[in-house]
Every structure is written in C-alpha cells, then in structure tokens.
Amino acid sequence: MTTTEAGATAPSGKAESVQEVPDISNIQAPTDTEDVVSDGTGSADVVSREVEAGGIVTDHDRGIHGYHKQKAEHLKRLRRIEGQIRGLQRMVDEDVYCIDILTQVSASTKALQSFALQLLEEHLRHCVADAALKGGEEVDAKVEEATKAIGRLLRT
C-alpha cells in the first residue's frame, strides 16, 4: 500500500487519480471592519471599512477605485488601443483602401467599448458596492451615476 498526496492509501502498483486540494490556509474571514463582496463567479473580495463617528469609511473614500487592482493591465490595454489609433493615422497617411481603414476603425471602437464595459463592471463591484455599505442617499447617487454612464455607452 502507498499513501497518496491527499493522505489516502491505495494498493501498491495501482494508479489512483488524486485531485489536488487548493491551499486555503491563508484565507482569512472578514473582521468586523471588513465585508465580503462577491463577484458572482465564486470568487470574492474583502472590502475594508472603518466605522467613524460620521459613518462608514470605505476604500472608495480613501481614493481607491474599482480598477485599482487591474491598473497595470488597463494601462497596457489602453496603450494597445492607442497603437491601433496610430495605425489608423498611418493608414490614412499612406492612402490605404477605405474599407480597410473602416475595418480598423471598427476594431478600435470595439476595443474601447470592451474596455469601457470592464471599467463599468469594476465600478459597480467596487464603488457602488461601497456605497451600498454606507446606505442612504449615497447608494441612490451611485446607482444614478452608473445608470447615466450606461446610457452614454449605449448611445455610442
């Protein structure tokens, strides 16, 4: 008999598949100054907050926005889009066929729309979620702000 990684014993000479168990020893439960915000995909973030005399202070109050964790990726993506726009300038300068330029315009537009949608999702998960923790008029203001942003995106 042999012992597998999971600690189960298996007869010698027989292959037994062992599903690796993720290490969860470093996961901490939220404290009384933190809340768990789920993204609907099974993963969750712990959002820190402080309670002061005037109410709850969240990450958003400290200037930390929803895109903060992905800032480097967002900047990289925007530089790629910037390269697409420069490619459009080059195409016009080189008198490239109209339809080829329009195809590139469409690709650039879709890239910007995709970026905007991701940024909106992060805004909802972080900024609106922080406002929901506070409650009151703050939630209404953030929902109205997000609704207007969605309206602007739909017009493009």
Short mmCIF file of N, CA and C in Angstrom, two decimals:
data_model
loop_
_atom_site.label_atom_id
_atom_site.label_comp_id
_atom_site.label_asym_id
_atom_site.label_seq_id
_atom_site.Cartn_x
_atom_site.Cartn_y
_atom_site.Cartn_z
N MET A 1 0.83 -1.17 0.00
CA MET A 1 0.00 0.00 0.00
C MET A 1 0.88 1.24 0.00
N THR A 2 0.41 2.26 -0.73
CA THR A 2 1.12 3.54 -0.77
C THR A 2 0.18 4.64 -0.31
N THR A 3 0.78 5.73 0.13
CA THR A 3 -0.02 6.87 0.59
C THR A 3 -0.02 7.94 -0.48
N THR A 4 -1.18 8.43 -0.84
CA THR A 4 -1.29 9.47 -1.86
C THR A 4 -1.10 10.83 -1.22
N GLU A 5 -1.04 11.90 -2.08
CA GLU A 5 -0.87 13.26 -1.58
C GLU A 5 -1.99 13.66 -0.64
N ALA A 6 -3.18 13.17 -0.89
CA ALA A 6 -4.32 13.55 -0.07
C ALA A 6 -4.35 12.76 1.24
N GLY A 7 -3.42 11.81 1.40
CA GLY A 7 -3.37 11.05 2.64
C GLY A 7 -4.12 9.73 2.56
N ALA A 8 -4.77 9.44 1.43
CA ALA A 8 -5.50 8.18 1.30
C ALA A 8 -4.52 7.07 0.93
N THR A 9 -4.83 5.87 1.32
CA THR A 9 -3.96 4.76 0.97
C THR A 9 -4.54 4.03 -0.22
N ALA A 10 -3.64 3.64 -1.11
CA ALA A 10 -4.04 2.92 -2.32
C ALA A 10 -3.17 1.68 -2.43
N PRO A 11 -3.70 0.60 -2.99
CA PRO A 11 -2.89 -0.60 -3.18
C PRO A 11 -1.69 -0.28 -4.05
N SER A 12 -0.53 -0.88 -3.72
CA SER A 12 0.69 -0.65 -4.49
C SER A 12 0.50 -1.13 -5.91
N GLY A 13 1.10 -0.37 -6.84
CA GLY A 13 1.06 -0.76 -8.23
C GLY A 13 -0.18 -0.29 -8.96
N LYS A 14 -1.15 0.22 -8.29
CA LYS A 14 -2.35 0.70 -8.96
C LYS A 14 -2.33 2.22 -8.98
N ALA A 15 -2.57 2.78 -10.17
CA ALA A 15 -2.61 4.24 -10.29
C ALA A 15 -3.95 4.75 -9.78
N GLU A 16 -3.89 5.72 -8.96
CA GLU A 16 -5.12 6.32 -8.46
C GLU A 16 -5.03 7.82 -8.68
N SER A 17 -6.05 8.38 -9.31
CA SER A 17 -6.01 9.82 -9.56
C SER A 17 -6.36 10.56 -8.27
N VAL A 18 -5.59 11.58 -8.00
CA VAL A 18 -5.79 12.37 -6.80
C VAL A 18 -6.04 13.80 -7.24
N GLN A 19 -7.16 14.32 -6.86
CA GLN A 19 -7.47 15.71 -7.18
C GLN A 19 -6.76 16.59 -6.16
N GLU A 20 -6.01 17.57 -6.68
CA GLU A 20 -5.26 18.45 -5.79
C GLU A 20 -6.23 19.39 -5.08
N VAL A 21 -6.04 19.52 -3.80
CA VAL A 21 -6.88 20.37 -2.98
C VAL A 21 -6.18 21.71 -2.82
N PRO A 22 -6.89 22.83 -3.13
CA PRO A 22 -6.24 24.14 -3.01
C PRO A 22 -5.91 24.45 -1.56
N ASP A 23 -4.81 25.17 -1.39
CA ASP A 23 -4.38 25.57 -0.05
C ASP A 23 -5.22 26.76 0.39
N ILE A 24 -6.01 26.57 1.41
CA ILE A 24 -6.86 27.65 1.90
C ILE A 24 -6.41 28.14 3.28
N SER A 25 -5.22 27.76 3.66
CA SER A 25 -4.74 28.12 4.99
C SER A 25 -4.50 29.61 5.14
N ASN A 26 -4.29 30.32 4.01
CA ASN A 26 -4.01 31.75 4.10
C ASN A 26 -5.26 32.61 3.95
N ILE A 27 -6.42 32.02 3.81
CA ILE A 27 -7.66 32.77 3.67
C ILE A 27 -8.17 33.14 5.05
N GLN A 28 -8.48 34.41 5.20
CA GLN A 28 -8.95 34.90 6.49
C GLN A 28 -10.40 35.33 6.37
N ALA A 29 -11.14 35.10 7.40
CA ALA A 29 -12.52 35.57 7.44
C ALA A 29 -12.51 37.08 7.65
N PRO A 30 -13.51 37.77 7.12
CA PRO A 30 -13.55 39.22 7.32
C PRO A 30 -13.72 39.56 8.79
N THR A 31 -13.09 40.66 9.17
CA THR A 31 -13.22 41.13 10.55
C THR A 31 -14.47 41.99 10.65
N ASP A 32 -14.68 42.57 11.82
CA ASP A 32 -15.85 43.42 11.97
C ASP A 32 -15.69 44.75 11.23
N THR A 33 -14.52 44.99 10.65
CA THR A 33 -14.33 46.19 9.83
C THR A 33 -14.14 45.85 8.36
N GLU A 34 -14.55 44.66 7.96
CA GLU A 34 -14.45 44.23 6.57
C GLU A 34 -15.75 43.57 6.14
N ASP A 35 -16.02 43.61 4.85
CA ASP A 35 -17.17 42.93 4.27
C ASP A 35 -16.70 42.12 3.09
N VAL A 36 -17.38 41.01 2.82
CA VAL A 36 -17.08 40.19 1.66
C VAL A 36 -18.01 40.62 0.54
N VAL A 37 -17.42 40.95 -0.62
CA VAL A 37 -18.20 41.33 -1.79
C VAL A 37 -17.95 40.29 -2.86
N SER A 38 -18.99 39.57 -3.25
CA SER A 38 -18.87 38.51 -4.23
C SER A 38 -19.03 39.08 -5.63
N ASP A 39 -18.30 38.50 -6.59
CA ASP A 39 -18.45 38.94 -7.98
C ASP A 39 -19.36 38.03 -8.78
N GLY A 40 -20.01 37.08 -8.13
CA GLY A 40 -20.96 36.21 -8.80
C GLY A 40 -20.33 35.02 -9.49
N THR A 41 -19.00 34.94 -9.51
CA THR A 41 -18.32 33.83 -10.18
C THR A 41 -17.72 32.86 -9.19
N GLY A 42 -18.03 33.02 -7.94
CA GLY A 42 -17.47 32.13 -6.92
C GLY A 42 -16.31 32.75 -6.17
N SER A 43 -15.72 33.81 -6.73
CA SER A 43 -14.64 34.46 -6.01
C SER A 43 -15.20 35.69 -5.31
N ALA A 44 -14.48 36.15 -4.32
CA ALA A 44 -14.97 37.29 -3.55
C ALA A 44 -13.79 38.12 -3.08
N ASP A 45 -14.03 39.39 -2.86
CA ASP A 45 -13.03 40.30 -2.32
C ASP A 45 -13.46 40.72 -0.93
N VAL A 46 -12.49 40.96 -0.09
CA VAL A 46 -12.78 41.50 1.23
C VAL A 46 -12.57 43.00 1.13
N VAL A 47 -13.62 43.75 1.38
CA VAL A 47 -13.57 45.20 1.30
C VAL A 47 -13.44 45.73 2.72
N SER A 48 -12.37 46.49 2.94
CA SER A 48 -12.18 47.01 4.29
C SER A 48 -12.99 48.27 4.48
N ARG A 49 -13.41 48.48 5.69
CA ARG A 49 -14.17 49.67 6.03
C ARG A 49 -13.86 50.01 7.48
N GLU A 50 -14.05 51.26 7.80
CA GLU A 50 -13.88 51.70 9.17
C GLU A 50 -15.15 52.39 9.59
N VAL A 51 -15.46 52.27 10.84
CA VAL A 51 -16.62 52.96 11.37
C VAL A 51 -16.12 54.15 12.17
N GLU A 52 -16.54 55.34 11.75
CA GLU A 52 -16.19 56.56 12.45
C GLU A 52 -17.47 57.18 12.98
N ALA A 53 -17.32 58.26 13.68
CA ALA A 53 -18.49 58.94 14.24
C ALA A 53 -19.45 59.36 13.13
N GLY A 54 -18.91 59.72 11.96
CA GLY A 54 -19.75 60.18 10.86
C GLY A 54 -20.30 59.06 10.01
N GLY A 55 -19.92 57.83 10.24
CA GLY A 55 -20.42 56.72 9.44
C GLY A 55 -19.31 55.77 9.02
N ILE A 56 -19.55 55.03 7.97
CA ILE A 56 -18.60 54.03 7.48
C ILE A 56 -17.64 54.67 6.50
N VAL A 57 -16.36 54.38 6.63
CA VAL A 57 -15.34 54.84 5.70
C VAL A 57 -14.87 53.62 4.91
N THR A 58 -15.00 53.68 3.58
CA THR A 58 -14.64 52.55 2.73
C THR A 58 -13.37 52.85 1.94
N ASP A 59 -12.90 51.85 1.20
CA ASP A 59 -11.73 52.04 0.33
C ASP A 59 -11.97 53.19 -0.64
N HIS A 60 -13.18 53.31 -1.13
CA HIS A 60 -13.51 54.36 -2.09
C HIS A 60 -13.27 55.74 -1.48
N ASP A 61 -13.55 55.89 -0.20
CA ASP A 61 -13.30 57.17 0.48
C ASP A 61 -11.81 57.48 0.54
N ARG A 62 -11.00 56.46 0.49
CA ARG A 62 -9.55 56.65 0.55
C ARG A 62 -8.95 56.86 -0.83
N GLY A 63 -9.78 56.98 -1.85
CA GLY A 63 -9.28 57.22 -3.21
C GLY A 63 -8.93 55.95 -3.96
N ILE A 64 -9.35 54.80 -3.45
CA ILE A 64 -9.08 53.52 -4.13
C ILE A 64 -10.31 53.18 -4.95
N HIS A 65 -10.14 53.16 -6.27
CA HIS A 65 -11.26 52.92 -7.17
C HIS A 65 -11.30 51.47 -7.61
N GLY A 66 -12.38 51.08 -8.26
CA GLY A 66 -12.61 49.70 -8.66
C GLY A 66 -11.55 49.14 -9.59
N TYR A 67 -10.93 49.98 -10.40
CA TYR A 67 -9.93 49.50 -11.35
C TYR A 67 -8.54 49.42 -10.75
N HIS A 68 -8.39 49.79 -9.48
CA HIS A 68 -7.08 49.88 -8.84
C HIS A 68 -6.25 48.60 -8.95
N LYS A 69 -6.87 47.45 -8.70
CA LYS A 69 -6.12 46.19 -8.72
C LYS A 69 -5.65 45.82 -10.12
N GLN A 70 -6.35 46.28 -11.15
CA GLN A 70 -6.01 45.95 -12.52
C GLN A 70 -5.40 47.14 -13.27
N LYS A 71 -4.91 48.10 -12.56
CA LYS A 71 -4.42 49.34 -13.18
C LYS A 71 -3.36 49.07 -14.24
N ALA A 72 -2.39 48.24 -13.95
CA ALA A 72 -1.33 47.95 -14.91
C ALA A 72 -1.89 47.30 -16.18
N GLU A 73 -2.83 46.36 -16.01
CA GLU A 73 -3.44 45.70 -17.16
C GLU A 73 -4.25 46.70 -17.99
N HIS A 74 -4.95 47.60 -17.30
CA HIS A 74 -5.74 48.60 -18.02
C HIS A 74 -4.84 49.53 -18.82
N LEU A 75 -3.75 49.96 -18.23
CA LEU A 75 -2.83 50.84 -18.94
C LEU A 75 -2.23 50.14 -20.15
N LYS A 76 -1.89 48.87 -20.00
CA LYS A 76 -1.36 48.09 -21.12
C LYS A 76 -2.39 48.00 -22.25
N ARG A 77 -3.63 47.74 -21.87
CA ARG A 77 -4.71 47.63 -22.85
C ARG A 77 -4.93 48.96 -23.58
N LEU A 78 -4.90 50.07 -22.83
CA LEU A 78 -5.07 51.38 -23.44
C LEU A 78 -3.91 51.73 -24.38
N ARG A 79 -2.71 51.30 -24.05
CA ARG A 79 -1.57 51.53 -24.95
C ARG A 79 -1.74 50.75 -26.25
N ARG A 80 -2.31 49.55 -26.14
CA ARG A 80 -2.59 48.76 -27.35
C ARG A 80 -3.63 49.47 -28.22
N ILE A 81 -4.67 50.01 -27.59
CA ILE A 81 -5.70 50.74 -28.33
C ILE A 81 -5.09 52.00 -28.96
N GLU A 82 -4.23 52.66 -28.21
CA GLU A 82 -3.54 53.84 -28.75
C GLU A 82 -2.74 53.45 -29.99
N GLY A 83 -2.12 52.29 -29.97
CA GLY A 83 -1.38 51.80 -31.14
C GLY A 83 -2.30 51.57 -32.33
N GLN A 84 -3.53 51.08 -32.05
CA GLN A 84 -4.50 50.89 -33.13
C GLN A 84 -4.87 52.24 -33.75
N ILE A 85 -5.03 53.27 -32.93
CA ILE A 85 -5.38 54.60 -33.44
C ILE A 85 -4.23 55.17 -34.26
N ARG A 86 -3.01 54.98 -33.79
CA ARG A 86 -1.85 55.44 -34.58
C ARG A 86 -1.77 54.70 -35.91
N GLY A 87 -2.16 53.42 -35.87
CA GLY A 87 -2.21 52.65 -37.12
C GLY A 87 -3.22 53.24 -38.09
N LEU A 88 -4.34 53.73 -37.56
CA LEU A 88 -5.33 54.40 -38.41
C LEU A 88 -4.74 55.65 -39.06
N GLN A 89 -4.01 56.44 -38.27
CA GLN A 89 -3.38 57.63 -38.82
C GLN A 89 -2.41 57.26 -39.94
N ARG A 90 -1.63 56.22 -39.72
CA ARG A 90 -0.67 55.77 -40.73
C ARG A 90 -1.39 55.30 -41.99
N MET A 91 -2.49 54.57 -41.80
CA MET A 91 -3.25 54.07 -42.94
C MET A 91 -3.79 55.21 -43.80
N VAL A 92 -4.30 56.25 -43.16
CA VAL A 92 -4.80 57.41 -43.90
C VAL A 92 -3.65 58.11 -44.61
N ASP A 93 -2.53 58.28 -43.89
CA ASP A 93 -1.36 58.93 -44.46
C ASP A 93 -0.84 58.17 -45.68
N GLU A 94 -0.94 56.84 -45.65
CA GLU A 94 -0.44 56.01 -46.75
C GLU A 94 -1.50 55.70 -47.80
N ASP A 95 -2.65 56.39 -47.72
CA ASP A 95 -3.74 56.22 -48.70
C ASP A 95 -4.19 54.77 -48.85
N VAL A 96 -4.41 54.10 -47.72
CA VAL A 96 -4.90 52.72 -47.71
C VAL A 96 -6.36 52.73 -48.13
N TYR A 97 -6.82 51.64 -48.71
CA TYR A 97 -8.19 51.48 -49.18
C TYR A 97 -9.20 51.77 -48.07
N CYS A 98 -10.27 52.49 -48.41
CA CYS A 98 -11.27 52.95 -47.42
C CYS A 98 -11.81 51.84 -46.54
N ILE A 99 -12.19 50.73 -47.13
CA ILE A 99 -12.80 49.64 -46.38
C ILE A 99 -11.82 49.05 -45.37
N ASP A 100 -10.55 49.00 -45.72
CA ASP A 100 -9.54 48.50 -44.78
C ASP A 100 -9.42 49.43 -43.57
N ILE A 101 -9.51 50.73 -43.81
CA ILE A 101 -9.46 51.70 -42.71
C ILE A 101 -10.70 51.55 -41.85
N LEU A 102 -11.88 51.41 -42.47
CA LEU A 102 -13.11 51.24 -41.72
C LEU A 102 -13.09 49.98 -40.87
N THR A 103 -12.47 48.92 -41.38
CA THR A 103 -12.34 47.69 -40.61
C THR A 103 -11.51 47.94 -39.36
N GLN A 104 -10.43 48.71 -39.51
CA GLN A 104 -9.59 49.04 -38.36
C GLN A 104 -10.32 49.97 -37.39
N VAL A 105 -11.13 50.90 -37.90
CA VAL A 105 -11.93 51.78 -37.04
C VAL A 105 -12.88 50.93 -36.20
N SER A 106 -13.51 49.96 -36.84
CA SER A 106 -14.44 49.08 -36.13
C SER A 106 -13.73 48.30 -35.03
N ALA A 107 -12.55 47.77 -35.32
CA ALA A 107 -11.79 47.03 -34.32
C ALA A 107 -11.39 47.93 -33.15
N SER A 108 -10.99 49.15 -33.45
CA SER A 108 -10.60 50.10 -32.40
C SER A 108 -11.79 50.48 -31.53
N THR A 109 -12.93 50.68 -32.18
CA THR A 109 -14.15 51.02 -31.45
C THR A 109 -14.56 49.88 -30.52
N LYS A 110 -14.52 48.67 -31.02
CA LYS A 110 -14.87 47.50 -30.19
C LYS A 110 -13.91 47.36 -29.01
N ALA A 111 -12.63 47.63 -29.23
CA ALA A 111 -11.65 47.54 -28.14
C ALA A 111 -11.97 48.57 -27.06
N LEU A 112 -12.32 49.78 -27.45
CA LEU A 112 -12.67 50.81 -26.47
C LEU A 112 -13.97 50.47 -25.75
N GLN A 113 -14.94 49.94 -26.47
CA GLN A 113 -16.20 49.54 -25.85
C GLN A 113 -15.98 48.42 -24.83
N SER A 114 -15.14 47.48 -25.17
CA SER A 114 -14.83 46.38 -24.27
C SER A 114 -14.14 46.89 -23.00
N PHE A 115 -13.21 47.82 -23.18
CA PHE A 115 -12.53 48.44 -22.04
C PHE A 115 -13.54 49.17 -21.15
N ALA A 116 -14.42 49.92 -21.78
CA ALA A 116 -15.43 50.68 -21.02
C ALA A 116 -16.34 49.74 -20.24
N LEU A 117 -16.73 48.64 -20.84
CA LEU A 117 -17.60 47.68 -20.16
C LEU A 117 -16.90 47.07 -18.95
N GLN A 118 -15.63 46.74 -19.09
CA GLN A 118 -14.89 46.19 -17.96
C GLN A 118 -14.76 47.22 -16.84
N LEU A 119 -14.48 48.46 -17.21
CA LEU A 119 -14.36 49.53 -16.22
C LEU A 119 -15.70 49.75 -15.51
N LEU A 120 -16.79 49.69 -16.25
CA LEU A 120 -18.11 49.84 -15.66
C LEU A 120 -18.39 48.71 -14.67
N GLU A 121 -18.04 47.49 -15.06
CA GLU A 121 -18.24 46.34 -14.16
C GLU A 121 -17.47 46.54 -12.86
N GLU A 122 -16.23 46.99 -12.97
CA GLU A 122 -15.41 47.22 -11.77
C GLU A 122 -16.00 48.35 -10.92
N HIS A 123 -16.56 49.36 -11.58
CA HIS A 123 -17.21 50.45 -10.85
C HIS A 123 -18.40 49.92 -10.05
N LEU A 124 -19.19 49.07 -10.68
CA LEU A 124 -20.35 48.52 -9.98
C LEU A 124 -19.93 47.65 -8.81
N ARG A 125 -18.93 46.80 -9.02
CA ARG A 125 -18.49 45.87 -7.98
C ARG A 125 -17.81 46.58 -6.81
N HIS A 126 -17.15 47.69 -7.07
CA HIS A 126 -16.38 48.35 -6.02
C HIS A 126 -17.06 49.61 -5.53
N CYS A 127 -17.22 50.59 -6.38
CA CYS A 127 -17.72 51.90 -5.97
C CYS A 127 -19.19 51.83 -5.54
N VAL A 128 -20.01 51.17 -6.34
CA VAL A 128 -21.43 51.06 -5.98
C VAL A 128 -21.58 50.14 -4.76
N ALA A 129 -20.78 49.08 -4.69
CA ALA A 129 -20.84 48.19 -3.53
C ALA A 129 -20.43 48.93 -2.25
N ASP A 130 -19.41 49.79 -2.35
CA ASP A 130 -19.01 50.60 -1.19
C ASP A 130 -20.15 51.52 -0.77
N ALA A 131 -20.82 52.11 -1.75
CA ALA A 131 -21.95 53.00 -1.42
C ALA A 131 -23.07 52.21 -0.76
N ALA A 132 -23.27 50.97 -1.21
CA ALA A 132 -24.31 50.13 -0.62
C ALA A 132 -24.00 49.84 0.85
N LEU A 133 -22.72 49.72 1.19
CA LEU A 133 -22.35 49.52 2.58
C LEU A 133 -22.76 50.71 3.44
N LYS A 134 -22.64 51.88 2.86
CA LYS A 134 -22.99 53.09 3.59
C LYS A 134 -24.49 53.29 3.68
N GLY A 135 -25.18 52.89 2.60
CA GLY A 135 -26.62 53.05 2.57
C GLY A 135 -27.05 54.49 2.33
N GLY A 136 -28.32 54.73 2.45
CA GLY A 136 -28.86 56.08 2.32
C GLY A 136 -28.77 56.66 0.92
N GLU A 137 -28.59 57.97 0.87
CA GLU A 137 -28.56 58.69 -0.40
C GLU A 137 -27.34 58.35 -1.23
N GLU A 138 -26.28 57.89 -0.59
CA GLU A 138 -25.05 57.54 -1.31
C GLU A 138 -25.32 56.45 -2.35
N VAL A 139 -26.12 55.45 -1.99
CA VAL A 139 -26.46 54.36 -2.91
C VAL A 139 -27.22 54.92 -4.10
N ASP A 140 -28.23 55.72 -3.84
CA ASP A 140 -29.04 56.30 -4.91
C ASP A 140 -28.17 57.11 -5.87
N ALA A 141 -27.25 57.89 -5.33
CA ALA A 141 -26.38 58.72 -6.17
C ALA A 141 -25.49 57.86 -7.05
N LYS A 142 -24.90 56.80 -6.49
CA LYS A 142 -24.02 55.93 -7.26
C LYS A 142 -24.79 55.15 -8.33
N VAL A 143 -25.99 54.69 -8.00
CA VAL A 143 -26.79 53.96 -8.98
C VAL A 143 -27.19 54.90 -10.12
N GLU A 144 -27.57 56.12 -9.79
CA GLU A 144 -27.93 57.10 -10.84
C GLU A 144 -26.72 57.41 -11.71
N GLU A 145 -25.57 57.58 -11.09
CA GLU A 145 -24.34 57.85 -11.82
C GLU A 145 -24.01 56.70 -12.78
N ALA A 146 -24.13 55.46 -12.30
CA ALA A 146 -23.85 54.29 -13.14
C ALA A 146 -24.88 54.17 -14.26
N THR A 147 -26.14 54.47 -13.98
CA THR A 147 -27.18 54.41 -14.99
C THR A 147 -26.90 55.41 -16.11
N LYS A 148 -26.48 56.60 -15.76
CA LYS A 148 -26.14 57.61 -16.77
C LYS A 148 -24.93 57.17 -17.60
N ALA A 149 -23.96 56.56 -16.95
CA ALA A 149 -22.78 56.07 -17.67
C ALA A 149 -23.18 54.98 -18.66
N ILE A 150 -24.07 54.10 -18.24
CA ILE A 150 -24.55 53.03 -19.13
C ILE A 150 -25.29 53.65 -20.31
N GLY A 151 -26.10 54.66 -20.04
CA GLY A 151 -26.81 55.36 -21.11
C GLY A 151 -25.86 55.97 -22.13
N ARG A 152 -24.77 56.58 -21.64
CA ARG A 152 -23.78 57.16 -22.57
C ARG A 152 -23.12 56.07 -23.39
N LEU A 153 -22.82 54.93 -22.77
CA LEU A 153 -22.19 53.83 -23.51
C LEU A 153 -23.12 53.28 -24.58
N LEU A 154 -24.42 53.22 -24.28
CA LEU A 154 -25.37 52.68 -25.24
C LEU A 154 -25.56 53.60 -26.44
N ARG A 155 -25.35 54.90 -26.27
CA ARG A 155 -25.51 55.84 -27.37
C ARG A 155 -24.37 55.75 -28.38
N THR A 156 -23.26 55.17 -28.00
CA THR A 156 -22.11 55.14 -28.91
C THR A 156 -22.20 53.99 -29.88
#
